[in-house]
Coordinates of C-alpha atoms in Angstrom, one line a residue:
Chain W
M839 CA -25.5 -43.6 27.8
H840 CA -25.0 -46.3 25.2
I841 CA -26.6 -45.9 21.8
S842 CA -29.5 -48.5 22.0
E843 CA -30.4 -47.6 18.1
H844 CA -28.3 -46.2 16.2
P845 CA -29.4 -44.2 12.9
V846 CA -27.9 -46.3 10.6
L847 CA -25.5 -49.5 11.8
K848 CA -28.1 -52.1 12.7
E849 CA -26.0 -54.4 14.1
K850 CA -25.9 -54.7 17.7
S851 CA -22.9 -55.9 20.5
N852 CA -24.9 -57.1 23.1
E853 CA -22.5 -59.2 25.0
K854 CA -21.8 -57.6 28.3
V855 CA -18.3 -56.6 30.2
F856 CA -17.8 -55.8 33.8
F857 CA -14.9 -53.2 34.8
Y858 CA -13.6 -50.8 37.8
F859 CA -12.8 -47.5 37.6
N860 CA -11.3 -46.2 40.6
N861 CA -13.1 -49.1 42.3
H862 CA -16.3 -48.8 41.0
R863 CA -18.0 -51.7 39.2
L864 CA -19.0 -50.5 35.7
E865 CA -20.7 -52.0 32.7
A866 CA -19.7 -51.9 28.8
K867 CA -20.4 -53.6 26.0
K868 CA -17.3 -56.1 24.8
G869 CA -15.2 -54.4 21.6
Q870 CA -16.1 -50.6 23.4
T871 CA -12.3 -49.1 24.3
V872 CA -12.1 -48.3 28.1
A873 CA -12.4 -44.5 27.2
A874 CA -16.0 -44.8 25.2
A875 CA -17.1 -47.1 27.9
L876 CA -16.3 -44.6 30.8
M877 CA -18.2 -42.2 28.4
A878 CA -21.0 -44.6 28.3
N879 CA -21.2 -44.5 32.4
G880 CA -21.1 -40.7 32.3
I881 CA -17.4 -40.3 33.3
R882 CA -15.1 -37.9 31.1
K883 CA -12.9 -36.7 33.4
L884 CA -10.2 -39.5 33.1
G885 CA -7.6 -37.7 35.4
V886 CA -5.6 -34.5 36.1
S887 CA -2.8 -32.9 33.6
R888 CA 0.3 -33.4 35.0
K889 CA 1.4 -29.9 35.5
L890 CA -1.3 -27.7 35.9
S891 CA -3.5 -30.4 38.0
Q892 CA -6.3 -29.7 35.7
P893 CA -8.9 -31.7 34.1
R894 CA -8.4 -34.1 31.2
G895 CA -10.6 -36.2 29.2
L896 CA -10.9 -38.3 25.8
Y897 CA -9.8 -35.2 23.0
C898 CA -8.7 -37.0 20.0
S899 CA -9.7 -40.9 20.3
N900 CA -7.1 -41.8 18.5
G901 CA -4.2 -42.5 20.4
R902 CA -2.5 -39.2 19.2
C903 CA -2.8 -36.4 21.8
T904 CA -2.7 -38.9 24.9
S905 CA -4.9 -36.5 27.1
C906 CA -6.7 -39.8 27.7
F907 CA -4.2 -42.0 29.9
V908 CA -5.3 -44.3 32.9
T909 CA -3.6 -46.5 34.9
I910 CA -5.0 -50.0 33.5
N911 CA -4.0 -53.4 35.8
G912 CA -1.4 -51.5 37.3
L913 CA 0.2 -50.0 34.6
D914 CA 0.7 -46.2 34.4
H915 CA -0.3 -44.2 31.6
V916 CA -2.4 -46.4 29.1
I917 CA -4.1 -44.9 26.5
S918 CA -7.8 -45.6 27.3
C919 CA -8.9 -44.8 23.5
T920 CA -7.0 -47.1 21.9
T921 CA -7.6 -50.1 24.5
L922 CA -10.2 -52.2 24.8
V923 CA -12.0 -52.7 27.3
E924 CA -11.9 -56.6 29.1
N925 CA -13.6 -58.2 31.8
N926 CA -12.6 -57.4 35.5
M927 CA -9.9 -54.7 34.5
Q928 CA -8.8 -52.3 36.9
V929 CA -8.7 -48.8 35.7
F930 CA -7.9 -45.9 37.6
S931 CA -7.2 -41.9 36.9
N932 CA -3.7 -41.6 36.6
N933 CA -3.0 -38.4 38.7
N934 CA 1.2 -38.1 38.6
D935 CA 3.4 -39.0 36.5
P936 CA 4.6 -42.7 35.6
E937 CA 6.7 -44.4 38.3
I938 CA 9.5 -45.8 36.1
R939 CA 12.3 -46.4 38.2
G940 CA 11.4 -48.6 41.2
E941 CA 11.4 -51.6 42.8
K942 CA 8.4 -52.9 40.7
Y943 CA 10.5 -52.3 37.8
G944 CA 13.7 -54.0 38.9
N945 CA 16.0 -50.6 39.2
Chain R
M270 CA 9.8 -61.3 10.5
E271 CA 10.7 -60.9 6.4
T272 CA 8.6 -59.9 3.7
D273 CA 8.4 -58.3 0.2
L274 CA 6.0 -55.6 0.7
L275 CA 5.3 -54.2 4.9
I276 CA 2.5 -51.7 4.6
I277 CA 2.3 -49.3 7.8
G278 CA -1.2 -48.3 8.6
G279 CA -4.4 -50.5 7.6
G280 CA -6.4 -47.8 7.0
P281 CA -7.9 -47.6 3.4
A282 CA -5.3 -46.9 1.3
G283 CA -3.1 -49.6 3.0
L284 CA -5.7 -52.2 2.6
H285 CA -6.0 -51.1 -1.3
A286 CA -2.3 -51.6 -1.6
A287 CA -1.9 -54.4 0.2
L288 CA -5.0 -56.0 -2.1
T289 CA -3.3 -54.9 -5.2
A290 CA -0.3 -56.1 -3.9
D291 CA -1.3 -59.5 -3.2
R292 CA -3.1 -60.2 -6.2
A293 CA 0.3 -59.8 -8.1
G294 CA 1.7 -62.5 -5.8
A295 CA 3.2 -60.4 -3.7
R296 CA 4.0 -61.1 0.1
V297 CA 2.4 -58.5 1.8
V298 CA 2.7 -57.6 5.3
V299 CA 0.2 -55.2 6.9
A300 CA 0.9 -53.5 10.3
D301 CA -1.5 -51.1 12.0
E302 CA -1.1 -49.8 15.8
S303 CA -5.0 -50.1 16.4
F304 CA -6.7 -53.3 17.7
S305 CA -9.0 -53.3 14.2
L306 CA -8.2 -52.7 10.2
G307 CA -10.3 -49.8 8.6
G308 CA -8.3 -46.8 9.9
Q309 CA -10.9 -44.2 10.0
L310 CA -13.4 -45.9 7.4
R311 CA -14.5 -47.2 10.3
Q312 CA -16.9 -44.6 11.4
Q313 CA -17.3 -43.2 8.0
T314 CA -21.4 -44.1 7.7
Q315 CA -22.4 -41.2 5.3
W316 CA -22.5 -42.1 2.0
L317 CA -19.1 -41.7 -0.4
S318 CA -19.6 -40.8 -3.9
N319 CA -16.4 -40.7 -6.1
L320 CA -15.5 -44.3 -5.3
P321 CA -12.8 -46.2 -8.4
G322 CA -14.7 -47.7 -10.9
Q323 CA -13.7 -51.4 -9.3
Y324 CA -16.1 -50.4 -6.2
G325 CA -18.9 -50.2 -8.7
Y326 CA -20.4 -46.7 -9.4
G327 CA -23.0 -45.3 -7.2
K328 CA -23.2 -44.1 -3.9
K329 CA -21.8 -46.7 -1.0
R330 CA -21.7 -46.1 3.1
G331 CA -18.1 -45.8 4.3
T332 CA -18.9 -48.3 6.6
W333 CA -19.9 -50.7 3.8
V334 CA -16.7 -50.0 1.9
N335 CA -14.4 -51.1 5.1
E336 CA -16.4 -54.5 5.4
Q337 CA -15.7 -55.0 2.0
L338 CA -11.7 -53.9 2.1
I339 CA -11.6 -56.3 5.4
N340 CA -13.3 -59.1 3.9
Q341 CA -11.3 -58.9 0.8
V342 CA -7.9 -59.1 2.9
G343 CA -9.1 -61.7 5.4
A344 CA -9.7 -63.9 2.4
S345 CA -6.2 -63.2 0.8
N346 CA -2.6 -64.2 1.6
V347 CA -1.6 -60.8 3.3
Q348 CA -0.5 -61.0 6.6
V349 CA -2.1 -58.9 9.2
L350 CA -0.5 -57.2 12.5
K351 CA -2.8 -55.5 14.5
K352 CA -2.0 -53.5 17.6
H353 CA 1.8 -52.8 16.0
T354 CA 3.2 -49.7 16.0
M355 CA 6.2 -48.7 13.9
I356 CA 8.8 -47.2 15.9
G357 CA 11.6 -46.9 14.2
S358 CA 14.2 -48.2 11.7
Y359 CA 17.6 -49.7 12.1
L360 CA 20.5 -49.3 10.5
N361 CA 20.2 -51.8 7.7
G362 CA 17.0 -50.2 7.0
N363 CA 14.5 -52.7 8.5
I364 CA 11.4 -51.3 10.2
G365 CA 11.0 -51.9 14.0
V366 CA 7.8 -52.5 15.1
S367 CA 6.3 -52.9 18.9
D368 CA 3.0 -54.2 20.4
G369 CA 3.7 -52.6 23.5
D370 CA 5.4 -56.0 24.6
K371 CA 7.6 -57.3 22.1
T372 CA 9.5 -55.1 19.6
F373 CA 11.0 -56.5 16.5
E374 CA 12.3 -55.9 13.3
I375 CA 10.8 -56.5 9.8
Q376 CA 12.6 -56.9 6.7
S377 CA 11.1 -56.1 3.6
R378 CA 12.3 -54.7 -0.1
K379 CA 9.8 -52.5 -0.1
N380 CA 7.6 -50.3 2.2
I381 CA 4.5 -48.3 1.4
I382 CA 3.7 -45.8 4.0
A383 CA 0.3 -45.1 5.0
P384 CA -0.6 -43.5 8.5
G385 CA -3.1 -40.9 7.2
A386 CA -4.1 -37.8 8.7
Q387 CA -5.0 -35.8 12.2
E388 CA -7.3 -33.5 13.3
E389 CA -5.6 -30.3 13.6
A390 CA -6.5 -28.5 17.3
K391 CA -7.9 -25.5 18.4
V392 CA -6.4 -23.7 21.0
F393 CA -9.1 -21.2 23.2
P394 CA -9.4 -21.0 27.1
G395 CA -11.1 -23.8 28.6
W396 CA -10.3 -26.3 25.4
T397 CA -8.3 -29.1 27.2
L398 CA -11.9 -29.4 29.4
P399 CA -13.3 -32.8 29.0
G400 CA -15.9 -32.5 26.5
V401 CA -14.2 -30.5 24.4
M402 CA -13.1 -32.9 21.5
T403 CA -12.3 -33.8 17.9
A404 CA -15.0 -33.7 15.2
G405 CA -13.5 -37.1 14.5
A406 CA -13.3 -38.4 18.1
A407 CA -17.0 -37.8 18.7
Q408 CA -17.6 -39.1 15.0
I409 CA -15.7 -42.6 16.9
L410 CA -17.9 -42.4 19.7
I411 CA -21.4 -42.3 18.2
N412 CA -20.9 -45.0 15.2
R413 CA -17.9 -47.0 16.0
E414 CA -18.3 -47.4 20.0
K415 CA -21.9 -46.8 19.8
V416 CA -22.0 -44.1 22.9
L417 CA -23.3 -40.7 23.3
P418 CA -20.5 -38.2 24.0
G419 CA -23.0 -35.6 25.2
K420 CA -26.5 -34.4 24.7
R421 CA -26.2 -30.7 23.6
A422 CA -22.8 -29.8 21.5
V423 CA -21.2 -26.6 19.9
M424 CA -19.4 -27.3 16.6
V425 CA -16.4 -25.5 15.8
G426 CA -16.1 -25.3 12.0
S427 CA -18.6 -25.8 8.9
N428 CA -16.2 -27.6 6.8
D429 CA -18.0 -30.5 4.9
F430 CA -16.5 -32.7 7.7
S431 CA -18.2 -30.7 10.8
L432 CA -20.9 -30.3 8.8
E433 CA -21.4 -34.2 8.0
V434 CA -20.3 -35.1 12.4
A435 CA -23.1 -32.0 12.9
R436 CA -25.4 -34.4 10.9
Q437 CA -24.7 -37.3 12.6
L438 CA -24.6 -36.4 15.9
N439 CA -27.9 -35.1 15.3
S440 CA -29.1 -38.2 13.8
C441 CA -28.1 -39.6 17.0
G442 CA -30.5 -37.1 19.1
I443 CA -27.9 -34.8 19.9
T444 CA -29.1 -31.3 19.7
V445 CA -26.5 -29.2 17.7
E446 CA -27.1 -25.9 19.8
A447 CA -24.7 -23.7 17.7
I448 CA -22.3 -23.8 14.4
V449 CA -19.2 -21.3 15.3
E450 CA -17.6 -20.1 12.0
E451 CA -14.4 -18.0 12.1
K452 CA -14.6 -16.8 8.1
N453 CA -17.9 -14.8 7.0
Q454 CA -19.3 -17.6 5.8
I455 CA -20.5 -21.6 6.0
I456 CA -17.1 -23.2 4.2
C457 CA -18.8 -26.3 3.5
S458 CA -19.6 -26.5 -0.3
D459 CA -22.6 -29.4 0.0
G460 CA -25.6 -27.4 -0.6
E461 CA -27.9 -30.3 0.6
L462 CA -26.0 -31.3 3.9
V463 CA -25.8 -27.7 4.7
K464 CA -29.7 -27.8 4.4
T465 CA -30.0 -30.9 6.4
L466 CA -28.8 -28.5 9.5
E467 CA -31.0 -25.4 8.8
N468 CA -32.4 -25.5 12.4
V469 CA -29.0 -25.2 13.7
P470 CA -27.9 -21.2 14.6
V471 CA -24.9 -20.4 12.4
Y472 CA -22.2 -17.7 14.3
T473 CA -20.3 -16.9 10.9
N474 CA -17.6 -13.9 11.7
S475 CA -17.3 -15.8 15.4
T476 CA -15.0 -17.7 17.7
I477 CA -14.9 -19.4 20.9
E478 CA -14.5 -17.1 23.8
I479 CA -14.4 -19.5 26.6
V480 CA -15.3 -22.9 27.5
T481 CA -16.2 -23.0 31.5
G482 CA -17.5 -26.1 33.7
A483 CA -17.0 -28.2 36.9
G484 CA -14.5 -30.7 35.6
E485 CA -16.5 -30.8 31.9
V486 CA -18.0 -29.3 29.6
E487 CA -20.9 -26.8 30.9
H488 CA -21.0 -23.7 28.9
V489 CA -19.3 -21.6 25.9
V490 CA -19.0 -18.0 25.5
I491 CA -19.4 -17.5 21.7
Q492 CA -17.6 -14.2 20.5
T493 CA -19.9 -12.6 17.7
P494 CA -20.1 -9.6 15.9
D495 CA -23.3 -8.9 17.8
G496 CA -21.6 -9.1 21.2
L497 CA -21.2 -12.3 23.2
K498 CA -23.5 -15.1 23.2
E499 CA -24.0 -18.1 25.8
V500 CA -24.9 -21.5 25.4
N501 CA -25.3 -24.7 27.8
V502 CA -23.7 -27.1 26.3
D503 CA -21.6 -30.8 27.5
L504 CA -19.7 -30.8 24.1
V505 CA -17.7 -28.9 22.3
C506 CA -16.7 -30.3 18.8
I507 CA -13.4 -28.9 17.0
A508 CA -13.3 -29.6 13.3
N509 CA -10.3 -27.4 12.1
G510 CA -9.2 -29.3 9.0
F511 CA -6.5 -32.3 8.8
S512 CA -2.9 -32.3 8.2
P513 CA -0.8 -35.1 6.8
I514 CA 0.7 -37.8 9.7
L515 CA 4.5 -37.2 9.5
E516 CA 6.5 -39.0 11.8
P517 CA 6.9 -42.3 10.1
F518 CA 8.7 -40.1 7.3
E519 CA 10.9 -38.8 9.5
I520 CA 11.9 -42.1 10.8
M521 CA 12.6 -43.2 7.7
N522 CA 14.5 -40.0 6.7
C523 CA 12.0 -38.7 3.9
H524 CA 12.3 -35.3 2.9
F525 CA 9.0 -32.6 3.3
V526 CA 7.2 -30.1 1.6
Y527 CA 5.0 -27.6 2.4
Q528 CA 1.7 -27.6 0.4
K529 CA -1.1 -25.6 1.8
E530 CA -4.1 -27.4 -0.1
L531 CA -2.6 -30.4 0.5
G532 CA -2.4 -30.0 4.4
G533 CA 0.3 -28.4 5.0
W534 CA 3.8 -30.2 5.4
L535 CA 4.0 -34.2 3.9
A536 CA 6.9 -36.3 2.9
A537 CA 7.6 -35.4 -1.1
Y538 CA 7.0 -37.8 -3.6
N539 CA 7.0 -38.3 -7.1
I540 CA 4.7 -39.4 -10.1
H541 CA 5.3 -43.1 -8.5
L542 CA 4.2 -42.3 -5.3
Q543 CA 8.1 -42.8 -4.3
T544 CA 9.8 -40.6 -1.8
T545 CA 12.8 -39.5 -1.3
N546 CA 14.3 -42.7 0.5
P547 CA 14.0 -45.5 -2.2
S548 CA 12.2 -48.1 -0.3
C549 CA 9.3 -46.1 0.6
Y550 CA 6.1 -45.0 -1.0
I551 CA 3.4 -42.7 0.3
A552 CA -0.4 -43.2 -0.2
G553 CA -3.5 -42.3 1.5
N554 CA -3.9 -38.9 3.4
A555 CA -0.6 -39.0 4.5
A556 CA 0.0 -37.6 0.3
G557 CA -2.4 -35.1 0.8
I558 CA -5.7 -34.7 2.7
T559 CA -8.0 -35.6 -0.2
D560 CA -11.7 -37.6 -1.2
F561 CA -12.1 -41.2 -0.2
G562 CA -11.7 -42.0 -4.2
S563 CA -8.2 -40.5 -4.2
I564 CA -6.9 -42.1 -1.2
L565 CA -7.7 -45.5 -2.5
L566 CA -6.3 -44.3 -6.1
T567 CA -3.0 -43.3 -4.6
G568 CA -3.0 -46.6 -2.1
E569 CA -3.2 -48.4 -6.0
I570 CA -0.6 -46.3 -7.5
A571 CA 2.2 -46.8 -4.3
A572 CA 1.7 -50.8 -4.9
L573 CA 1.7 -50.9 -8.7
S574 CA 4.9 -49.0 -8.0
A575 CA 6.3 -51.4 -5.9
L576 CA 5.0 -54.3 -7.4
E577 CA 6.9 -52.5 -11.0
A578 CA 10.4 -52.1 -8.7
M579 CA 10.3 -55.9 -7.1
G580 CA 9.8 -57.0 -10.5
F581 CA 6.2 -58.8 -9.9
I582 CA 5.0 -56.9 -12.6
S583 CA 6.8 -55.4 -15.7
S584 CA 7.3 -51.9 -16.7
A585 CA 5.0 -51.4 -19.4
E586 CA 1.9 -52.9 -17.1
G587 CA 3.0 -50.6 -14.3
T588 CA 3.0 -47.6 -16.7
E589 CA -0.4 -49.0 -17.8
Q590 CA -2.2 -49.3 -15.0
K591 CA -0.4 -46.2 -13.4
S592 CA -1.8 -44.4 -16.1
R593 CA -5.7 -45.5 -15.6
C594 CA -5.2 -44.6 -12.1
W595 CA -3.9 -41.4 -12.5
R596 CA -6.0 -40.8 -15.0
E597 CA -9.3 -42.0 -13.0
L598 CA -7.6 -39.4 -9.9
A599 CA -7.5 -36.3 -11.6
N600 CA -11.1 -37.0 -12.7
L601 CA -12.2 -37.7 -8.8
E602 CA -10.3 -35.2 -6.8
S603 CA -11.1 -31.5 -6.2
E604 CA -9.3 -29.0 -8.7
K605 CA -7.5 -27.7 -6.0
V606 CA -6.5 -30.8 -4.6
L607 CA -5.1 -31.8 -8.0
Q608 CA -3.3 -28.4 -9.1
A609 CA -1.3 -28.8 -5.5
R610 CA -0.4 -32.3 -5.7
T611 CA 0.3 -31.9 -9.6
E612 CA 2.5 -28.7 -8.8
M613 CA 4.2 -30.9 -5.9
L614 CA 5.0 -33.1 -8.5
A615 CA 6.3 -31.1 -11.1
D616 CA 8.7 -29.5 -8.7
Y617 CA 9.8 -32.7 -7.5
H618 CA 10.4 -34.3 -11.1
Q619 CA 12.2 -31.0 -11.7
K620 CA 14.5 -30.9 -9.1
H621 CA 15.2 -34.2 -8.8
E622 CA 15.8 -34.1 -13.0
L623 CA 13.3 -37.0 -13.4
D624 CA 11.0 -36.7 -16.8
L625 CA 7.3 -36.9 -15.7
P626 CA 5.7 -39.4 -17.9
D627 CA 3.8 -39.0 -21.1
Y628 CA 0.5 -40.2 -19.3
F629 CA 0.6 -38.0 -16.8
M630 CA 1.3 -34.7 -19.2
K631 CA -1.7 -35.8 -21.3
I632 CA -4.3 -36.0 -18.1
K633 CA -6.9 -34.0 -18.5
G634 CA -6.1 -33.0 -22.2
G635 CA -2.9 -31.9 -21.0
K636 CA -4.5 -29.3 -19.4
M637 CA -3.1 -29.9 -15.6
Y638 CA -0.4 -28.1 -16.5
G639 CA -2.0 -24.6 -17.8

């Protein structure tokens, strides 16, 4: 949920951004990170872990723990807590290891 | 890219250092991996006391100080590289940065490395479930992102930071259902802060037994001296303290020391905030976990040392300014941290056979050396 009346910070961002998560259209506010925008929409499970396939989500929100990685506009393993959400961004939960060898990377 | 001073990290220490160096006429580049400057200061809405004199006496909100710093940097000649991460160093000593797309080297005469601190994790069954996050992450969500991370929360840990975040979560409408502390009493030293949370149950001598839920946090079991206590919450915040970030110093081949009161392992440094790599200075929480005023002052000392080494200020002026900074720091910093810092410095100087300057020996009437 978005915080509409912050107890301390009165400045508001009202500019809306629309993006997609697993093909669902969602609304966010400009200036929010992808992870926060998903959380504002009630989505906290961002994918599963690589080895045990357990649910994973945002943990440190600082780009250090990398627990919140997703696929953004076709790029695997993007850290969603350090990436700002943009209009028409295509976000998918990233449930596999990234493809690093393949035609699309030229090898 | 070429510059006099490269600063890695655009949080309060890095920005304050950048402004100090800019005023003395040095060319400064600040590289930060985030999309905006300010580091962890961006979401510190609480009142900060213990500010150095130049920020005006009296209390200021962290977010207000952050705005001041960013505005001052904007009005200066400091060149800012946002979304640029330090990823390595070259054989010639240059630092490599990358924006994820392009990687390039920055040739500098001196570097100040101010990457800040990281929050320590705490491990229990269910700690990886979505909805379990660090207290710092929850604070970023409410204050920077303006998003509620949950409705009902358990705070694990009772240090100053955890109670401050618990208070802030509460003021945003999140019910803090429990504070869980493994020690036998609340750690927080701020009586007023503790009082604002007097309606929240505190479980001392207690730990998290397990966190469960279908795909995200729904249920927490707390192991207390009176048996198991169960709460239905959707948010578990972990406040297990901070430790200095080390990787950039590893890249620069700096030596490390262990000082428990400074947050554990950190790059060793001398009175000039210079590490064992003579081109690299250290500042902020990376130089030992401390209060906000000392974070700024270590940035200033590092900048003054770099300026002195590059010839932008005279040795006499450097000594005078650093003497003022150290005196101010000694007055602001908590006794435990100051003592640990002093011990580390004394060890460093002894090991490297360097004299400690007179002004340092005289701080607090020489009492720092007991």
